[in-house]
mmCIF file of C-alpha atoms in Angstrom:
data_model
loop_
_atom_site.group_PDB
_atom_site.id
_atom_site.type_symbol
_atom_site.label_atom_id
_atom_site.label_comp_id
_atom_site.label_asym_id
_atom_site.label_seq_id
_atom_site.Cartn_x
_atom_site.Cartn_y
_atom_site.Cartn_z
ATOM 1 C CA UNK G 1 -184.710 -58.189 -39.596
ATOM 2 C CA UNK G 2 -181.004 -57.439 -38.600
ATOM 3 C CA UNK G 3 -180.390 -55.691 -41.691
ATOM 4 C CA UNK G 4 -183.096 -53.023 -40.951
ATOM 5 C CA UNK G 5 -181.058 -51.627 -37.819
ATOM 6 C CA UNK G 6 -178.552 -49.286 -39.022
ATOM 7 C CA UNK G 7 -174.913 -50.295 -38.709
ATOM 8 C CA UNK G 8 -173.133 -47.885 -36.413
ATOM 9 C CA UNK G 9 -169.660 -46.368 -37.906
ATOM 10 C CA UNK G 10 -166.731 -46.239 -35.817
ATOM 11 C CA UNK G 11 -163.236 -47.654 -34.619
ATOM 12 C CA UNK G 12 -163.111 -49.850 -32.129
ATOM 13 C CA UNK G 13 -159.684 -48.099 -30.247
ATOM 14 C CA UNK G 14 -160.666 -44.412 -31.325
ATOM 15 C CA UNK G 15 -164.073 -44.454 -28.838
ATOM 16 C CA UNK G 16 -161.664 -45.321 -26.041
ATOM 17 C CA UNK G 17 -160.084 -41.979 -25.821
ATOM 18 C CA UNK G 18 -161.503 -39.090 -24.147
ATOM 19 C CA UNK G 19 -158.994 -36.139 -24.616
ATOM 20 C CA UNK G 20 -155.013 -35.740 -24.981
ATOM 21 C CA UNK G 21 -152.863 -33.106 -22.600
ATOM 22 C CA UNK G 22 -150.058 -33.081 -25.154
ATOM 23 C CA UNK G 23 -149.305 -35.605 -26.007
ATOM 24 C CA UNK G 24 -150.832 -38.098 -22.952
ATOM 25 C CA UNK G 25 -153.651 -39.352 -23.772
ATOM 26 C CA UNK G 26 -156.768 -40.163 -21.619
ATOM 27 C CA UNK G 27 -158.708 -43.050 -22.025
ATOM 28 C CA UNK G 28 -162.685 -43.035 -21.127
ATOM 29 C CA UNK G 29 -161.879 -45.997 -18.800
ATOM 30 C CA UNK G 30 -159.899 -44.238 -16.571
ATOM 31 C CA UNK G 31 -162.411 -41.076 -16.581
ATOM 32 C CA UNK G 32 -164.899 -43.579 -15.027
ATOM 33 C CA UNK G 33 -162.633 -45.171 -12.801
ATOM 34 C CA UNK G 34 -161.514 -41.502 -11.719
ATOM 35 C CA UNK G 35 -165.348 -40.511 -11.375
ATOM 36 C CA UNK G 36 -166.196 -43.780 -9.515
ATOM 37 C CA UNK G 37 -163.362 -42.810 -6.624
ATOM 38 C CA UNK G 38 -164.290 -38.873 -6.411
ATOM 39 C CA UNK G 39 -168.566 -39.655 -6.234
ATOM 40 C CA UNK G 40 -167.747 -42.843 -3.723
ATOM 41 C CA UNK G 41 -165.830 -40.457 -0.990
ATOM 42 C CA UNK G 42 -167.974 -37.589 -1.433
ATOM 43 C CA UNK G 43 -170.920 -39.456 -0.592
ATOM 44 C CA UNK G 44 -169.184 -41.473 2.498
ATOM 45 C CA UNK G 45 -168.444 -38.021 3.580
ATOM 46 C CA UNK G 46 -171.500 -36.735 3.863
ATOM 47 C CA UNK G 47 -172.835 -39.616 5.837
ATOM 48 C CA UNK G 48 -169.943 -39.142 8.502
ATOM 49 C CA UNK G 49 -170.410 -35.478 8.072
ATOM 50 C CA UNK G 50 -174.044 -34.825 8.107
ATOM 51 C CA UNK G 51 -175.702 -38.317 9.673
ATOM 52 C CA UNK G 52 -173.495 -39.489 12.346
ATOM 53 C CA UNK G 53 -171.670 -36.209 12.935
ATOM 54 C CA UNK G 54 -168.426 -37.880 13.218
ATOM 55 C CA UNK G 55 -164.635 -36.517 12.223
ATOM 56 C CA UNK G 56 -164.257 -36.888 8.466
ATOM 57 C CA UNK G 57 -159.953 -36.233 8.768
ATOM 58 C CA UNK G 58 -159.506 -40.011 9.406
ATOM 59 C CA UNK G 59 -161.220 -41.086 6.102
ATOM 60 C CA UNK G 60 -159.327 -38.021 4.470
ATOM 61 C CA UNK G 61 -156.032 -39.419 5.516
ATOM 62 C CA UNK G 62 -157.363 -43.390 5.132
ATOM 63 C CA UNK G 63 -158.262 -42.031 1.138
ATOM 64 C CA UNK G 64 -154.141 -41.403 0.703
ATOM 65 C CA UNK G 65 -153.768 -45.000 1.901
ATOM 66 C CA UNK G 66 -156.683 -46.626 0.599
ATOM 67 C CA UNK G 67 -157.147 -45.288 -2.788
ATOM 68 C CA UNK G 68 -153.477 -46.554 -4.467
ATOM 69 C CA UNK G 69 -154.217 -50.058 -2.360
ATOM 70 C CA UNK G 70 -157.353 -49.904 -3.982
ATOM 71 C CA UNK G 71 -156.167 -49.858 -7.518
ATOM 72 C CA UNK G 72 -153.211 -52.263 -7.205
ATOM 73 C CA UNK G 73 -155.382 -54.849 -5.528
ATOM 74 C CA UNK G 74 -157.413 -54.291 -7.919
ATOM 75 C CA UNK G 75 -154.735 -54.596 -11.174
ATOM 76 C CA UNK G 76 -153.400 -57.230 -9.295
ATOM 77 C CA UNK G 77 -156.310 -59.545 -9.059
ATOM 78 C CA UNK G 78 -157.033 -58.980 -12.698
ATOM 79 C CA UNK G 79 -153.516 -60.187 -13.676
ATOM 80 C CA UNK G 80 -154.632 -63.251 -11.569
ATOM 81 C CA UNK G 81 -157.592 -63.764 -13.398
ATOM 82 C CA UNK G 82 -156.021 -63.827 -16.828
ATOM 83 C CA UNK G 83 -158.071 -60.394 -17.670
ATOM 84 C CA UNK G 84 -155.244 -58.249 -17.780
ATOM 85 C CA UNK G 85 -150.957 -59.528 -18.560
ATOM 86 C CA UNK G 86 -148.412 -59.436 -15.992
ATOM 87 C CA UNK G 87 -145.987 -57.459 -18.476
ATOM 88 C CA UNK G 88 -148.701 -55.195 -18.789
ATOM 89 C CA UNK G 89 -149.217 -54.057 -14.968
ATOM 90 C CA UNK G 90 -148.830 -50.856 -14.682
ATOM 91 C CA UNK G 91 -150.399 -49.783 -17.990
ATOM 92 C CA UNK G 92 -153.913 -49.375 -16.967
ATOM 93 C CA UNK G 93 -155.133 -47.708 -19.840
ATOM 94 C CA UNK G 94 -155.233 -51.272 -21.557
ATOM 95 C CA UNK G 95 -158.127 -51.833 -18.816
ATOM 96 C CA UNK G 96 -158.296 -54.852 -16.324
ATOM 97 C CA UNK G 97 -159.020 -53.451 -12.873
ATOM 98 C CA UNK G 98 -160.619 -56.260 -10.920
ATOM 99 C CA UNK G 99 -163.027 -54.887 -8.040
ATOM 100 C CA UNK G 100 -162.681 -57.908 -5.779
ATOM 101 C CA UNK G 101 -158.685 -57.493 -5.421
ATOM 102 C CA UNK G 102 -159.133 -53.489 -4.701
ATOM 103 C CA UNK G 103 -162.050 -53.911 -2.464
ATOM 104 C CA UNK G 104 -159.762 -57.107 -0.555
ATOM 105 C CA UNK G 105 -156.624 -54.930 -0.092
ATOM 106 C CA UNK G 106 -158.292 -51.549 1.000
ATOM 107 C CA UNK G 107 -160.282 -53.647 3.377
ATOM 108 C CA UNK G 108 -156.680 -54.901 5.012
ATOM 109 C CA UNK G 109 -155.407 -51.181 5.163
ATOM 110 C CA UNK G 110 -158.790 -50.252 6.976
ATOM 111 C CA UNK G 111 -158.811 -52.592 9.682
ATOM 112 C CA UNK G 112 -154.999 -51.703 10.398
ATOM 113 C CA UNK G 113 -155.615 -48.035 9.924
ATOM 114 C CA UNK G 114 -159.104 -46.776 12.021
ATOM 115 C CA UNK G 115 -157.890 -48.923 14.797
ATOM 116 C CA UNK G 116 -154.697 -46.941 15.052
ATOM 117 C CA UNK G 117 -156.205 -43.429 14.692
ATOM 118 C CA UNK G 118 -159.664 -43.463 16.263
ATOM 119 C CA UNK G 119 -157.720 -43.953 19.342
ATOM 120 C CA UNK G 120 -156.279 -40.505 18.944
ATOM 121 C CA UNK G 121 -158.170 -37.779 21.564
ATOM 122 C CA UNK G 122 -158.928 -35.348 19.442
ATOM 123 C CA UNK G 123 -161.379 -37.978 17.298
ATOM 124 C CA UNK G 124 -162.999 -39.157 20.024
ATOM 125 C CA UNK G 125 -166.733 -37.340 20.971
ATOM 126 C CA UNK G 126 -169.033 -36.524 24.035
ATOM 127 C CA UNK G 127 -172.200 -38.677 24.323
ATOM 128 C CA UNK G 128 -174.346 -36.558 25.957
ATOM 129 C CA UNK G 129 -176.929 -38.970 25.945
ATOM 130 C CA UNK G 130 -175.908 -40.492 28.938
ATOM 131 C CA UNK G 131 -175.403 -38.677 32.256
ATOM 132 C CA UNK G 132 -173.089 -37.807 33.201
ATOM 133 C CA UNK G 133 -171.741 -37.090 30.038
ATOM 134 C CA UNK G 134 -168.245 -39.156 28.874
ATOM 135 C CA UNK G 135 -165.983 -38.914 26.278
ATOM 136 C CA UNK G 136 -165.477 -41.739 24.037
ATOM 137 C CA UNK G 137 -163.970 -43.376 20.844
ATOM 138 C CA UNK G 138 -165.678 -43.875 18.136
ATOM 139 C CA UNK G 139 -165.809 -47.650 16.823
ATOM 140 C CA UNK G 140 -164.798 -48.650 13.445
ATOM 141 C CA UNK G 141 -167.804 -50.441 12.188
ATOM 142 C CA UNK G 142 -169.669 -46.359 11.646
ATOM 143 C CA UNK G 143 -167.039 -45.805 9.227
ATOM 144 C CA UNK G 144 -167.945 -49.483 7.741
ATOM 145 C CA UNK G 145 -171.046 -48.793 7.510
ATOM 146 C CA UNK G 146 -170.686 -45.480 5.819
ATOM 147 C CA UNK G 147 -167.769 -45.736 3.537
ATOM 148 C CA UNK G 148 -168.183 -49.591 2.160
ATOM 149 C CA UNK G 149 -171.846 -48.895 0.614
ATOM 150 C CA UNK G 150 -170.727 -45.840 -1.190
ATOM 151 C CA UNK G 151 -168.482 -48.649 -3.429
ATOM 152 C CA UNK G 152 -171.457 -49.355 -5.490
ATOM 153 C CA UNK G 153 -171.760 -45.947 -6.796
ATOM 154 C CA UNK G 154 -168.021 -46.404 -7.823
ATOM 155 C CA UNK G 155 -168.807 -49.654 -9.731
ATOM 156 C CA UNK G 156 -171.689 -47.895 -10.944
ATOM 157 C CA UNK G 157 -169.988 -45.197 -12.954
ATOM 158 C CA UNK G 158 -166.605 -47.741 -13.312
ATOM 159 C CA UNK G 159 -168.639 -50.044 -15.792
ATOM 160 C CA UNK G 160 -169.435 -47.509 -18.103
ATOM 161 C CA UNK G 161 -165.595 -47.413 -18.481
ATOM 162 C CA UNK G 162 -165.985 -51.323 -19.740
ATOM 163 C CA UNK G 163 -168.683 -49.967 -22.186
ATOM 164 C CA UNK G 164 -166.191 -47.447 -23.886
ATOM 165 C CA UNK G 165 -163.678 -50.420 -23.812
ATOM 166 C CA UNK G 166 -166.154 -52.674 -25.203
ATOM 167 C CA UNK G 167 -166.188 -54.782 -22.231
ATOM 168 C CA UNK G 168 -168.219 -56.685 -20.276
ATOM 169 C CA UNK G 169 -171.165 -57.766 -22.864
ATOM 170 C CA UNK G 170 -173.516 -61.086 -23.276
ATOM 171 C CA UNK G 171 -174.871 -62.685 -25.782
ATOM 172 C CA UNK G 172 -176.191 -61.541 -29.241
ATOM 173 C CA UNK G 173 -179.283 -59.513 -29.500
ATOM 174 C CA UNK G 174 -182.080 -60.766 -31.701
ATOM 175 C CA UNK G 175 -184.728 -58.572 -31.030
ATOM 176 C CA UNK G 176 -185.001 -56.143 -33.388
ATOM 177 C CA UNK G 177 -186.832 -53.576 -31.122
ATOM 178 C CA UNK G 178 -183.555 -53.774 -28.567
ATOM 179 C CA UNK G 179 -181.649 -53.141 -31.583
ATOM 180 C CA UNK G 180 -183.142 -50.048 -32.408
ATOM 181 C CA UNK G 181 -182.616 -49.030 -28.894
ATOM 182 C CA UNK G 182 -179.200 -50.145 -28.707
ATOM 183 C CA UNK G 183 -178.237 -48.135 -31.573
ATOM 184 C CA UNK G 184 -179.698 -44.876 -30.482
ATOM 185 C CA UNK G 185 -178.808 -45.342 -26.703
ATOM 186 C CA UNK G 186 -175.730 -47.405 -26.251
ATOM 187 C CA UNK G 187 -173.993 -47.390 -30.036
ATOM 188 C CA UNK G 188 -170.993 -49.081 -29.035
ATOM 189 C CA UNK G 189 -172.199 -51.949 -28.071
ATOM 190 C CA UNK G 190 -172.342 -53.429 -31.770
ATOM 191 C CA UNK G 191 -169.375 -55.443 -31.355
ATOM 192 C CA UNK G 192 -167.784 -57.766 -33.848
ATOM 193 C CA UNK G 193 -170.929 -57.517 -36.593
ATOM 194 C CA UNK G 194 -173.122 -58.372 -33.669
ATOM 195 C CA UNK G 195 -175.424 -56.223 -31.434
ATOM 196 C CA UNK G 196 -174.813 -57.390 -27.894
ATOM 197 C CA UNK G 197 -176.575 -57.580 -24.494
ATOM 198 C CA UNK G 198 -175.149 -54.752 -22.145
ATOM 199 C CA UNK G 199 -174.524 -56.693 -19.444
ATOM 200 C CA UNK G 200 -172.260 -53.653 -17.913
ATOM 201 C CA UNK G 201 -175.538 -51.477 -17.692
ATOM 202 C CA UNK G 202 -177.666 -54.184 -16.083
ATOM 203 C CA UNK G 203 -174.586 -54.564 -13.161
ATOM 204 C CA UNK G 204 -174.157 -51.218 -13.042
ATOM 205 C CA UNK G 205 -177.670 -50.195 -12.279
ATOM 206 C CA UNK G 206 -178.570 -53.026 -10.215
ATOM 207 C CA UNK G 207 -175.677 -51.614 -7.815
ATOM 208 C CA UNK G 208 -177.108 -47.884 -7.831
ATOM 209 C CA UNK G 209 -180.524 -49.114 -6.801
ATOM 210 C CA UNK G 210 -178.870 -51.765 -3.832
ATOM 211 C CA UNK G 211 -177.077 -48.370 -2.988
ATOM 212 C CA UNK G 212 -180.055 -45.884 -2.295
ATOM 213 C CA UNK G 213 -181.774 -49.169 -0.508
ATOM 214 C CA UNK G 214 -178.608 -49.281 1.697
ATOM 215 C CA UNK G 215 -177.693 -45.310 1.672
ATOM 216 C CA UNK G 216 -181.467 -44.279 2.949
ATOM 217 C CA UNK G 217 -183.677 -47.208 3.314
ATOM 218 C CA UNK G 218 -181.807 -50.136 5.595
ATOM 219 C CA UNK G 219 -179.686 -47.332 7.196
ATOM 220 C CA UNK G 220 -183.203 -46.291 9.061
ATOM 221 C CA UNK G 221 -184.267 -49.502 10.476
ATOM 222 C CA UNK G 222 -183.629 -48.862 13.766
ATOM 223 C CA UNK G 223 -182.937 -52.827 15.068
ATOM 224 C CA UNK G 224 -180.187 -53.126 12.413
ATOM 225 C CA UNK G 225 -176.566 -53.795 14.025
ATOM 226 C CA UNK G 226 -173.902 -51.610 13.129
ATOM 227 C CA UNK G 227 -171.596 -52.554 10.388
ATOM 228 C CA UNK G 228 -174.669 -53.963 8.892
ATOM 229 C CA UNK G 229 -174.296 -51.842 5.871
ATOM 230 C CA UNK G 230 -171.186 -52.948 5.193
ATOM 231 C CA UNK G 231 -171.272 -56.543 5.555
ATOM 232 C CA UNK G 232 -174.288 -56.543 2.826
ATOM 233 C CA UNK G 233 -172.591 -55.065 0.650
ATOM 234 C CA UNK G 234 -170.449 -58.005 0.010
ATOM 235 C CA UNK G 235 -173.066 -60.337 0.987
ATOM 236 C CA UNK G 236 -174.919 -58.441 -2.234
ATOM 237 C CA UNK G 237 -171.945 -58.378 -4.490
ATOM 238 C CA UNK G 238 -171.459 -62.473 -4.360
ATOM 239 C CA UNK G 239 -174.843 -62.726 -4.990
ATOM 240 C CA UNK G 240 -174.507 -60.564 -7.740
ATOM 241 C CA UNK G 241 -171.577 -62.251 -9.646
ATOM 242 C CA UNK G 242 -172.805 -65.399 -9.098
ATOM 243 C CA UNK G 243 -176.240 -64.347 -11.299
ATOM 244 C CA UNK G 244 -174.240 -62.214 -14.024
ATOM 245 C CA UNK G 245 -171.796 -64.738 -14.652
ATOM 246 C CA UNK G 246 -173.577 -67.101 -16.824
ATOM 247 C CA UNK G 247 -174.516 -64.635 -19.369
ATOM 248 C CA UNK G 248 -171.235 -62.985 -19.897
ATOM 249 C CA UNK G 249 -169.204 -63.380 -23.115
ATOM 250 C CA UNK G 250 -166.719 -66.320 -22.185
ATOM 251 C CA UNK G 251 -163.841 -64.095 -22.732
ATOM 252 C CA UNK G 252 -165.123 -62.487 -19.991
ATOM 253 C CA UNK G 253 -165.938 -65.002 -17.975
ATOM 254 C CA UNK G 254 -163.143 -66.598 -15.159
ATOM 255 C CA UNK G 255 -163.112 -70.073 -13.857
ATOM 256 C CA UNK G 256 -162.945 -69.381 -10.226
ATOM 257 C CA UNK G 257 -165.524 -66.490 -10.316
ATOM 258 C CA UNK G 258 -167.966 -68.816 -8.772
ATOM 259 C CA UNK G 259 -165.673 -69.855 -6.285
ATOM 260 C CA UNK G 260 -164.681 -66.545 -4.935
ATOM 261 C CA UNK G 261 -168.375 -65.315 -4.753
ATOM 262 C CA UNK G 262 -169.223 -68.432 -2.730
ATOM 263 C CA UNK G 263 -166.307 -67.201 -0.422
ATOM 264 C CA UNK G 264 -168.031 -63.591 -0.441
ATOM 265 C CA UNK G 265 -171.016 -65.271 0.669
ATOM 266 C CA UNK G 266 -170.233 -67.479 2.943
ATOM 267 C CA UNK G 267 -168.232 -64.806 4.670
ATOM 268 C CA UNK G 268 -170.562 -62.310 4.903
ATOM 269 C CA UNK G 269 -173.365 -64.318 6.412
ATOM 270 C CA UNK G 270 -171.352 -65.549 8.700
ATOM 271 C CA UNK G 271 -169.925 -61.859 9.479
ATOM 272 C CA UNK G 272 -173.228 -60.993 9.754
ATOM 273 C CA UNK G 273 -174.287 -63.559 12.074
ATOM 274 C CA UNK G 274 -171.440 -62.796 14.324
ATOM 275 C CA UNK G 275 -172.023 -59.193 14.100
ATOM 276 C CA UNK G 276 -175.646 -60.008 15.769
ATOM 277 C CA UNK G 277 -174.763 -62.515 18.186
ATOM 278 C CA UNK G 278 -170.919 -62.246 19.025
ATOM 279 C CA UNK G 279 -169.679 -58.384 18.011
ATOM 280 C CA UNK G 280 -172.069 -56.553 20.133
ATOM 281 C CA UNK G 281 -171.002 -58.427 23.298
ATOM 282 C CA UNK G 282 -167.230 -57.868 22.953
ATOM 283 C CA UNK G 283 -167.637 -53.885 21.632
ATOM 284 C CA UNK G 284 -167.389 -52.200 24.880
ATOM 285 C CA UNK G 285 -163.779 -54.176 25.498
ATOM 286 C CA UNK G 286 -160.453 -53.232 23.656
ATOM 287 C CA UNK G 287 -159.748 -56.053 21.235
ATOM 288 C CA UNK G 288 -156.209 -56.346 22.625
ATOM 289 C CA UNK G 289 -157.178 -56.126 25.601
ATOM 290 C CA UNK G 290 -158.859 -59.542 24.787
ATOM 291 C CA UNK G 291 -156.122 -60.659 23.113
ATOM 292 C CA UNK G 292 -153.441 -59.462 25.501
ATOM 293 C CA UNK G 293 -154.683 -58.975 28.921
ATOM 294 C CA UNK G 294 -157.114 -61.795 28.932
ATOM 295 C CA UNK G 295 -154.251 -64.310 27.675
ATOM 296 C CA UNK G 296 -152.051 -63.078 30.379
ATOM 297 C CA UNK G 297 -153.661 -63.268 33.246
ATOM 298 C CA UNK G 298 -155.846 -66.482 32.374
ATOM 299 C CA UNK G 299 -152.900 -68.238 31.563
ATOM 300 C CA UNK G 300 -152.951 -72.198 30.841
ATOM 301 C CA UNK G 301 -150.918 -72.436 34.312
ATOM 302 C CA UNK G 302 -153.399 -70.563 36.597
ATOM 303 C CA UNK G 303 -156.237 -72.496 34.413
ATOM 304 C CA UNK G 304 -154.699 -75.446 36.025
ATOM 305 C CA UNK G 305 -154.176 -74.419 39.323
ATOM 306 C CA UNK G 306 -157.668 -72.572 39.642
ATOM 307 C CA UNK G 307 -159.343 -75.856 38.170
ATOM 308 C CA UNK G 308 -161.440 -73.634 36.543
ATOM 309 C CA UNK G 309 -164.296 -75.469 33.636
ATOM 310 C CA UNK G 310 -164.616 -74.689 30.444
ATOM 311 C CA UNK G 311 -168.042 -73.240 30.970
ATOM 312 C CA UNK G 312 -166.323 -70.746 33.399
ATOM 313 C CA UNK G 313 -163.601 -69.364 31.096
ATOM 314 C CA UNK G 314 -165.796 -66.732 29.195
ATOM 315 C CA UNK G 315 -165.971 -62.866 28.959
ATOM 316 C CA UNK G 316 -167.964 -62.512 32.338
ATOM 317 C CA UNK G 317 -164.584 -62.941 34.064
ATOM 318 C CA UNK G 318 -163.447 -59.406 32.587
ATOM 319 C CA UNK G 319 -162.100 -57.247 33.874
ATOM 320 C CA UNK G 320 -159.755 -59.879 36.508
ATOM 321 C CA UNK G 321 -160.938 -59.357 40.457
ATOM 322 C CA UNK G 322 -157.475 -58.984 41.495
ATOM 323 C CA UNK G 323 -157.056 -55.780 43.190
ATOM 324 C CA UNK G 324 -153.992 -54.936 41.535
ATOM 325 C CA UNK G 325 -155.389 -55.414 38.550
ATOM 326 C CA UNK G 326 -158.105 -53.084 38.996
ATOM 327 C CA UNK G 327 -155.958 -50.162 40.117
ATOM 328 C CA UNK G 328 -153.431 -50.601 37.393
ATOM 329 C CA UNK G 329 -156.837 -50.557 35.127
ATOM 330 C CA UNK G 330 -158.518 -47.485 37.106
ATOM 331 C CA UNK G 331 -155.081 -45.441 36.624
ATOM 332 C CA UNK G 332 -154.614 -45.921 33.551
ATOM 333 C CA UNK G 333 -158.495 -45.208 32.377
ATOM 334 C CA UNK G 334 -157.800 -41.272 34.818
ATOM 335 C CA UNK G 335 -154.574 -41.413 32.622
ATOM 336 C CA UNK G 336 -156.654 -41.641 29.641
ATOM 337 C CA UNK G 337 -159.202 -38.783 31.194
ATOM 338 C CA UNK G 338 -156.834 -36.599 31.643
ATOM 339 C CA UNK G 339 -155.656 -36.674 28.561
ATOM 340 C CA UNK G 340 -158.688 -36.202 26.722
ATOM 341 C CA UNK G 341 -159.407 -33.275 29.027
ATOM 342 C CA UNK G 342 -156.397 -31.601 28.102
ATOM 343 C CA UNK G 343 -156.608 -32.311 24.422
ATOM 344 C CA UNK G 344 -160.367 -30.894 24.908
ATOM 345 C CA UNK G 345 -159.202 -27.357 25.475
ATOM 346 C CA UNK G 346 -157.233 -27.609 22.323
ATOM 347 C CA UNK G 347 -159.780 -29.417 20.318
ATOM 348 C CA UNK G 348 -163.750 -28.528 19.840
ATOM 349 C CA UNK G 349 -164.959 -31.932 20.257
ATOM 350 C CA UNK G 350 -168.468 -32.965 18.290
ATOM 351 C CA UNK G 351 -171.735 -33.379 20.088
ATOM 352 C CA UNK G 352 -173.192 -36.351 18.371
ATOM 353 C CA UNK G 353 -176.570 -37.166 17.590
ATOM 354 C CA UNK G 354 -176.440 -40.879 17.239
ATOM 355 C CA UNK G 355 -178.800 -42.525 14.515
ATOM 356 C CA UNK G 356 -177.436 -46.105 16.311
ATOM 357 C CA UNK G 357 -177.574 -47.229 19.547
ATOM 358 C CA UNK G 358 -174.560 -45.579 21.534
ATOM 359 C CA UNK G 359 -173.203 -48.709 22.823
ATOM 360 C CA UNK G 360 -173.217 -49.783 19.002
ATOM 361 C CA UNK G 361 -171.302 -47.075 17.649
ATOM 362 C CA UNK G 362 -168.054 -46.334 20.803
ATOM 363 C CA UNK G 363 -166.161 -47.789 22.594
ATOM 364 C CA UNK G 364 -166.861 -47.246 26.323
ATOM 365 C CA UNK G 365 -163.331 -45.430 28.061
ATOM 366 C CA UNK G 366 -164.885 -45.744 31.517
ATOM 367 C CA UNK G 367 -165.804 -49.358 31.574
#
C-alpha cells in the first residue's frame, strides 16, 4: 500500500539551497551546473593532453569564450521554451538552463574561434611520421572530437541540479518496492503527495554510460573518421529526447521538443555522412581557399570562355595550372616555413603520436 512508505518531511524551497556566503545564497542547482562545467573541461583536457598530445592553451582561452556563451544560450533557449520568464533572465537560481541553446551557441563561437587560432605557429606540431618530417596545423575536428563528448558528463551531474529543484520527473510511482527505494535513495522526489518516476536519473545515467562508450570504446576503432565523436553526440542526444519526452510531467514537457530533436537528427546523420564521404576529401585544402581562391580564379566568365562541363568543375582542378599561380602559392607556403621555423626556436613544438590517421587530424602546409 502507499500508506506503508513513510512520508518524507521537508520544504519544498529549503532543499534547494546548499550554503550562504553572507548573505548570498547558493542554490544546489547551480553547484551542479558549476560541477558539470569544471568535470566536462578537465576531462577534454586530458584527452588533448594525454591522447592526442595536442596544445591545451586554445581550449583554455576557447573556455573564457565558450563557457558565458554556453550559459546564455542556454537561459536563452529556456526563455523560448516557456521553462524559464523573460523578466526573470538573469536570475538563474530560479533554474531554466536549456542544454540545446548552450550547446547551439558555444558550437557558433567554436567554429569562429579554432579556425582563427590553430593557425597560429606556435600551435601547430611536427609529424614525424612522415619523412621528411613537416610542420603542420592541427585541424579542428580533434578538438571536436575531444571536447563535445565530455558534455555528457556535464548533463550528467547538471540533472541532479533538476532533482534538488524538483525538476524533471514522470509519472506517479505505484510500486510499492520503488517506493521504498525512492524514499531511502532519492527522498525528494515525493512531490506534490505523490512519489514520482526520476526521470532526471534515468537521462542522466544513460549520458555517463554513452560517454565512457564514446570517451574509451568508439574513440579506439581505428576506421572511425575524425569528428566522429562529436557528431554522435548530437546524433545521441536527439535520440535521447525524443524517447524521454513522452514520460515527462507535462509541465515539463515543450511542444517543439520533438521538432528540434528531429533537427538534431537529421543533422547529424547527415554531418556524419558528409564527414565520411565529403570532409576527408576537402581536409588537406584551406576552406577559404575554397571559398576564395577557387571562386576567383574559376570565375563564371572564364567558365564561359573555357567551355568547361559541369563534370569538369570539381576539386581535381586545385591548385590552378597557371604558373603564376603556382609561384604566388609556392612563396607564400616558404613564407609560411619560415615563419614556423623562426617561431620554432622560440617555441618547443610537440611530437605527436597520432591515435588518427595524420591526414585526418592536420592540415597539410606543404600541399
Amino acid at each position: 500500500m502507499l500508506f506503508d512508505v513513510p512520508i518524507p518531511q521537508f520544504d519544498p524551497n529549503d532543499i534547494k539551497l546548499a550554503f550562504k556566503i553572507g548573505s548570498i545564497e547558493i542554490q544546489w542547482y547551480g553547484v551542479f551546473v558549476f560541477l558539470g562545467f569544471c568535470t566536462a573541461i578537465l576531462l577534454a583536457c586530458l584527452k588533448l593532453w594525454k591522447q592526442y598530445k595536442i596544445s591545451v592553451e586554445p581550449f583554455y582561452w576557447f573556455c573564457l569564450m565558450g563557457i558565458p556563451a554556453a550559459i546564455l544560450g542556454a537561459r536563452f533557449w529556456s526563455c523560448c521554451l516557456g521553462d524559464a520568464k523573460w523578466p526573470d533572465f538573469w536570475y538563474f537560481s530560479k533554474g531554466g538552463l536549456a542544454i540545446e541553446g548552450g550547446v547551439v551557441l558555444t558550437v557558433i563561437v567554436a567554429c569562429i574561434w579554432f579556425p582563427y587560432i590553430l593557425k597560429k605557429p606556435k600551435y601547430q606540431i611536427r609529424d614525424l611520421q612522415v619523412k621528411p618530417e613537416v610542420v603542420r596545423q592541427v585541424s579542428m575536428w580533434c578538438y571536436v572530437d575531444a571536447i563535445i563528448p565530455c558534455i555528457l558528463v556535464g548533463q550528467f551531474l547538471g540533472r541532479w541540479g533538476n532533482y534538488f529543484n524538483q525538476e524533471l520527473y514522470g509519472p506517479v510511482v505505484t510500486n510499492e518496492s520503488f517506493q521504498w527505494f525512492l524514499y531511502r535513495c532519492l527522498p525528494y522526489m515525493y512531490i506534490n503527495g505523490s512519489w514520482r518516476v526520476p526521470l532526471f536519473l534515468y537521462e542522466g545515467l544513460s549520458n555517463l554510460i554513452f560517454f565512457f562508450i564514446l570517451y574509451f570504446g568508439i574513440e579506439r576503432i581505428s576506421k572511425r573518421k575524425c569528428g566522429d565523436l562529436g557528431l554522435i553526440y548530437f546524433l545521441w542526444y536527439g535520440i535521447l529526447r525524443t524517447i524521454m519526452e513522452p514520460f515527462r510531467y507535462h509541465k515539463f514537457t515543450f511542444k517543439n521538443t520533438y521538432i528540434m530533436s528531429g533537427i538534431w537528427i537529421a543533422a547529424a546523420f547527415c554531418l556524419l555522412l558528409l564527414n565520411w564521404f565529403v570532409f576527408p576529401k576537402l581536409r588537406k585544402y584551406r576552406f577559404s581557399y575554397i571559398l576564395c581562391e577557387r571562386i576567383r580564379h574559376f570565375s563564371v566568365k572564364t567558365y564561359l570562355k573555357t567551355n568547361l562541363s559541369f563534370k569538369k568543375f570539381s576539386f581535381s582542378h586545385y591548385p590552378s595550372k597557371k604558373p603564376e599561380i603556382n609561384a604566388q602559392r609556392n612563396a607564400k607556403i616558404n613564407y609560411l616555413q619560415d615563419k614556423l621555423n623562426f617561431e620554432q626556436k622560440k617555441h618547443d613544438i610537440n611530437t605527436k603520436n597520432f591515435v588518427r590517421k595524420p591526414e585526418e587530424m592536420l592540415y597539410y602546409l606543404n600541399k
